[in-house]
């Protein structure tokens, strides 16, 4: 008698599948990620390239990028693709960032309109080289999205601004919101 496991006998429902280190099995079907593709994915991809925008999806190498972009959603990453911090949980590159692009809020807002988003998530890299941490960029993008896509709710995932209360006030005065679910 052998210790081999019949791969056809492995349960496919997520709740009953349990790893067994002594008897390695095939990966469960829910762990597989499909290669990004499809018309909507291509549209989001082209839009990000044409508008010279970053997304946390790409920069943090999220494995769900194809699924989200395939549904026409993305999390916009403001203030470049280089962070001034090296956090252990993030895969965004660290280093000296490029100067801020003050036209970026307009390009993000235009993309929100092009995708006809009803809800948008905006985040950023840390910009510790700036006293304000880049807070004015958040305020600008909130204002611009409201102008070009009325009714779109705006969720911001802001940095800690190194505890600068004035920087936080700049963002809060622009009145982002997170809708109730």
mmCIF file of C-alpha atoms in Angstrom:
data_model
loop_
_atom_site.group_PDB
_atom_site.id
_atom_site.type_symbol
_atom_site.label_atom_id
_atom_site.label_comp_id
_atom_site.label_asym_id
_atom_site.label_seq_id
_atom_site.Cartn_x
_atom_site.Cartn_y
_atom_site.Cartn_z
ATOM 1 C CA UNK A 1 0.000 0.000 0.000
ATOM 2 C CA UNK A 2 1.302 3.499 -0.839
ATOM 3 C CA UNK A 3 0.894 6.890 0.782
ATOM 4 C CA UNK A 4 -0.126 8.516 -2.501
ATOM 5 C CA UNK A 5 -3.278 10.560 -2.491
ATOM 6 C CA UNK A 6 -5.714 10.388 -5.338
ATOM 7 C CA UNK A 7 -5.910 14.006 -6.632
ATOM 8 C CA UNK A 8 -9.508 13.380 -7.713
ATOM 9 C CA UNK A 9 -10.413 12.731 -4.084
ATOM 10 C CA UNK A 10 -9.293 16.191 -2.942
ATOM 11 C CA UNK A 11 -12.311 18.253 -1.930
ATOM 12 C CA UNK A 12 -12.849 21.296 -4.142
ATOM 13 C CA UNK A 13 -15.008 23.310 -1.777
ATOM 14 C CA UNK A 14 -12.962 25.919 0.087
ATOM 15 C CA UNK A 15 -14.360 25.156 3.539
ATOM 16 C CA UNK A 16 -13.231 21.530 3.728
ATOM 17 C CA UNK A 17 -9.789 21.823 2.153
ATOM 18 C CA UNK A 18 -7.023 21.677 4.752
ATOM 19 C CA UNK A 19 -3.276 21.481 4.110
ATOM 20 C CA UNK A 20 -1.520 18.324 5.232
ATOM 21 C CA UNK A 21 2.273 18.839 5.462
ATOM 22 C CA UNK A 22 2.949 15.091 5.550
ATOM 23 C CA UNK A 23 0.940 14.476 2.389
ATOM 24 C CA UNK A 24 1.377 17.438 0.040
ATOM 25 C CA UNK A 25 -1.513 17.940 -2.323
ATOM 26 C CA UNK A 26 -2.195 20.029 -5.357
ATOM 27 C CA UNK A 27 -3.051 23.660 -4.772
ATOM 28 C CA UNK A 28 -6.746 24.226 -4.197
ATOM 29 C CA UNK A 29 -8.597 25.694 -7.172
ATOM 30 C CA UNK A 30 -9.318 29.005 -5.400
ATOM 31 C CA UNK A 31 -5.598 29.823 -5.095
ATOM 32 C CA UNK A 32 -5.024 29.989 -8.837
ATOM 33 C CA UNK A 33 -4.888 33.426 -10.436
ATOM 34 C CA UNK A 34 -5.841 33.801 -14.068
ATOM 35 C CA UNK A 35 -3.688 35.858 -16.392
ATOM 36 C CA UNK A 36 -5.140 39.345 -16.845
ATOM 37 C CA UNK A 37 -7.206 39.678 -20.002
ATOM 38 C CA UNK A 38 -10.461 40.889 -21.453
ATOM 39 C CA UNK A 39 -11.864 44.036 -22.996
ATOM 40 C CA UNK A 40 -12.415 45.890 -19.703
ATOM 41 C CA UNK A 41 -8.952 44.947 -18.425
ATOM 42 C CA UNK A 42 -7.413 46.240 -21.656
ATOM 43 C CA UNK A 43 -9.390 49.480 -21.380
ATOM 44 C CA UNK A 44 -8.156 50.144 -17.825
ATOM 45 C CA UNK A 45 -4.592 49.188 -18.800
ATOM 46 C CA UNK A 46 -4.574 51.571 -21.777
ATOM 47 C CA UNK A 47 -6.116 54.363 -19.735
ATOM 48 C CA UNK A 48 -3.447 54.057 -17.033
ATOM 49 C CA UNK A 49 -0.692 54.095 -19.653
ATOM 50 C CA UNK A 50 -2.125 56.969 -21.689
ATOM 51 C CA UNK A 51 -2.716 59.129 -18.603
ATOM 52 C CA UNK A 52 0.684 58.195 -17.083
ATOM 53 C CA UNK A 53 -0.946 57.049 -13.850
ATOM 54 C CA UNK A 54 0.113 54.595 -11.190
ATOM 55 C CA UNK A 55 -2.067 52.126 -9.334
ATOM 56 C CA UNK A 56 -1.335 50.340 -6.116
ATOM 57 C CA UNK A 57 -2.498 47.252 -8.006
ATOM 58 C CA UNK A 58 0.582 47.355 -10.225
ATOM 59 C CA UNK A 59 3.167 48.910 -7.936
ATOM 60 C CA UNK A 60 2.427 46.556 -5.034
ATOM 61 C CA UNK A 61 2.193 43.610 -7.470
ATOM 62 C CA UNK A 62 -1.285 42.611 -6.360
ATOM 63 C CA UNK A 63 -2.241 39.141 -7.599
ATOM 64 C CA UNK A 64 -5.865 40.259 -8.033
ATOM 65 C CA UNK A 65 -5.035 42.962 -10.601
ATOM 66 C CA UNK A 66 -6.622 41.050 -13.483
ATOM 67 C CA UNK A 67 -9.828 40.451 -11.550
ATOM 68 C CA UNK A 68 -10.224 44.078 -10.437
ATOM 69 C CA UNK A 69 -9.206 45.681 -13.711
ATOM 70 C CA UNK A 70 -11.448 43.180 -15.474
ATOM 71 C CA UNK A 71 -14.359 44.697 -13.511
ATOM 72 C CA UNK A 72 -13.194 48.210 -14.387
ATOM 73 C CA UNK A 73 -11.833 49.084 -10.944
ATOM 74 C CA UNK A 74 -8.406 50.146 -9.715
ATOM 75 C CA UNK A 75 -6.909 51.917 -6.714
ATOM 76 C CA UNK A 76 -5.112 55.039 -7.890
ATOM 77 C CA UNK A 77 -1.647 55.614 -6.429
ATOM 78 C CA UNK A 78 -0.811 59.309 -6.244
ATOM 79 C CA UNK A 79 2.524 61.120 -6.047
ATOM 80 C CA UNK A 80 4.596 58.708 -8.090
ATOM 81 C CA UNK A 81 5.686 55.100 -7.860
ATOM 82 C CA UNK A 82 8.530 55.497 -5.359
ATOM 83 C CA UNK A 83 7.952 55.630 -1.609
ATOM 84 C CA UNK A 84 10.241 57.304 0.903
ATOM 85 C CA UNK A 85 9.668 54.483 3.402
ATOM 86 C CA UNK A 86 10.408 50.792 3.334
ATOM 87 C CA UNK A 87 7.450 49.133 5.037
ATOM 88 C CA UNK A 88 7.601 45.374 5.485
ATOM 89 C CA UNK A 89 4.047 44.760 4.280
ATOM 90 C CA UNK A 90 4.325 46.661 0.996
ATOM 91 C CA UNK A 91 6.036 45.822 -2.275
ATOM 92 C CA UNK A 92 6.189 49.375 -3.637
ATOM 93 C CA UNK A 93 9.733 50.408 -4.484
ATOM 94 C CA UNK A 94 11.588 52.631 -2.061
ATOM 95 C CA UNK A 95 13.950 55.459 -2.842
ATOM 96 C CA UNK A 96 14.167 59.110 -3.753
ATOM 97 C CA UNK A 97 10.925 60.032 -5.524
ATOM 98 C CA UNK A 98 10.562 62.286 -8.555
ATOM 99 C CA UNK A 99 9.192 65.803 -8.031
ATOM 100 C CA UNK A 100 5.435 66.005 -7.508
ATOM 101 C CA UNK A 101 3.359 66.151 -10.680
ATOM 102 C CA UNK A 102 0.765 68.861 -10.020
ATOM 103 C CA UNK A 103 -1.193 67.842 -13.136
ATOM 104 C CA UNK A 104 -1.727 64.304 -11.769
ATOM 105 C CA UNK A 105 -5.029 65.140 -9.994
ATOM 106 C CA UNK A 106 -6.502 66.244 -13.334
ATOM 107 C CA UNK A 107 -5.437 63.004 -15.037
ATOM 108 C CA UNK A 108 -6.879 60.905 -12.207
ATOM 109 C CA UNK A 109 -10.178 62.808 -12.372
ATOM 110 C CA UNK A 110 -10.328 62.390 -16.155
ATOM 111 C CA UNK A 111 -9.761 58.645 -15.697
ATOM 112 C CA UNK A 112 -12.515 58.420 -13.084
ATOM 113 C CA UNK A 113 -14.864 60.074 -15.584
ATOM 114 C CA UNK A 114 -13.691 57.863 -18.480
ATOM 115 C CA UNK A 115 -14.364 54.751 -16.389
ATOM 116 C CA UNK A 116 -17.673 56.253 -15.183
ATOM 117 C CA UNK A 117 -16.824 55.309 -11.609
ATOM 118 C CA UNK A 118 -19.402 55.737 -8.856
ATOM 119 C CA UNK A 119 -16.778 55.133 -6.150
ATOM 120 C CA UNK A 120 -13.043 55.747 -6.309
ATOM 121 C CA UNK A 121 -10.196 54.815 -3.981
ATOM 122 C CA UNK A 122 -7.165 57.115 -3.890
ATOM 123 C CA UNK A 123 -3.986 56.285 -2.019
ATOM 124 C CA UNK A 124 -0.370 57.374 -2.292
ATOM 125 C CA UNK A 125 3.207 56.628 -1.575
ATOM 126 C CA UNK A 126 4.735 58.377 1.438
ATOM 127 C CA UNK A 127 6.440 61.644 0.593
ATOM 128 C CA UNK A 128 8.426 62.252 3.760
ATOM 129 C CA UNK A 129 10.720 64.719 1.975
ATOM 130 C CA UNK A 130 7.804 67.200 2.020
ATOM 131 C CA UNK A 131 6.638 68.870 5.227
ATOM 132 C CA UNK A 132 3.011 68.550 4.039
ATOM 133 C CA UNK A 133 3.524 64.933 2.897
ATOM 134 C CA UNK A 134 1.779 65.793 -0.369
ATOM 135 C CA UNK A 135 -1.570 66.528 1.294
ATOM 136 C CA UNK A 136 -2.423 69.255 -1.263
ATOM 137 C CA UNK A 137 -2.384 66.610 -4.012
ATOM 138 C CA UNK A 138 -5.129 64.698 -2.163
ATOM 139 C CA UNK A 139 -7.203 67.869 -1.780
ATOM 140 C CA UNK A 140 -6.749 68.712 -5.468
ATOM 141 C CA UNK A 141 -7.810 65.265 -6.700
ATOM 142 C CA UNK A 142 -10.888 65.237 -4.449
ATOM 143 C CA UNK A 143 -11.954 68.653 -5.730
ATOM 144 C CA UNK A 144 -11.299 67.763 -9.370
ATOM 145 C CA UNK A 145 -13.173 64.427 -9.215
ATOM 146 C CA UNK A 146 -16.183 66.231 -7.746
ATOM 147 C CA UNK A 147 -16.092 68.677 -10.668
ATOM 148 C CA UNK A 148 -15.889 66.110 -13.471
ATOM 149 C CA UNK A 149 -17.793 63.156 -11.952
ATOM 150 C CA UNK A 150 -20.531 64.506 -9.650
ATOM 151 C CA UNK A 151 -21.979 61.893 -7.324
ATOM 152 C CA UNK A 152 -18.828 59.758 -7.261
ATOM 153 C CA UNK A 153 -17.891 58.901 -3.677
ATOM 154 C CA UNK A 154 -14.217 59.369 -2.864
ATOM 155 C CA UNK A 155 -12.343 57.172 -0.421
ATOM 156 C CA UNK A 156 -8.813 58.216 0.481
ATOM 157 C CA UNK A 157 -6.218 56.016 2.116
ATOM 158 C CA UNK A 158 -3.781 58.663 3.291
ATOM 159 C CA UNK A 159 -0.300 58.377 4.746
ATOM 160 C CA UNK A 160 0.311 59.386 8.348
ATOM 161 C CA UNK A 161 1.918 62.668 7.216
ATOM 162 C CA UNK A 162 4.395 62.059 10.050
ATOM 163 C CA UNK A 163 1.792 63.347 12.493
ATOM 164 C CA UNK A 164 1.426 66.755 10.794
ATOM 165 C CA UNK A 165 -2.062 67.925 11.823
ATOM 166 C CA UNK A 166 -2.023 70.736 9.230
ATOM 167 C CA UNK A 167 -1.496 68.216 6.435
ATOM 168 C CA UNK A 168 -4.373 66.101 7.737
ATOM 169 C CA UNK A 169 -6.583 69.193 7.875
ATOM 170 C CA UNK A 170 -5.825 69.964 4.210
ATOM 171 C CA UNK A 171 -7.192 66.545 3.226
ATOM 172 C CA UNK A 172 -10.140 66.610 5.622
ATOM 173 C CA UNK A 173 -11.183 70.092 4.479
ATOM 174 C CA UNK A 174 -11.614 68.623 0.966
ATOM 175 C CA UNK A 175 -14.267 66.323 2.538
ATOM 176 C CA UNK A 176 -13.593 62.836 1.196
ATOM 177 C CA UNK A 177 -16.144 60.222 2.186
ATOM 178 C CA UNK A 178 -16.621 56.494 2.470
ATOM 179 C CA UNK A 179 -20.215 55.512 1.683
ATOM 180 C CA UNK A 180 -22.146 53.260 4.029
ATOM 181 C CA UNK A 181 -22.421 49.675 2.856
#
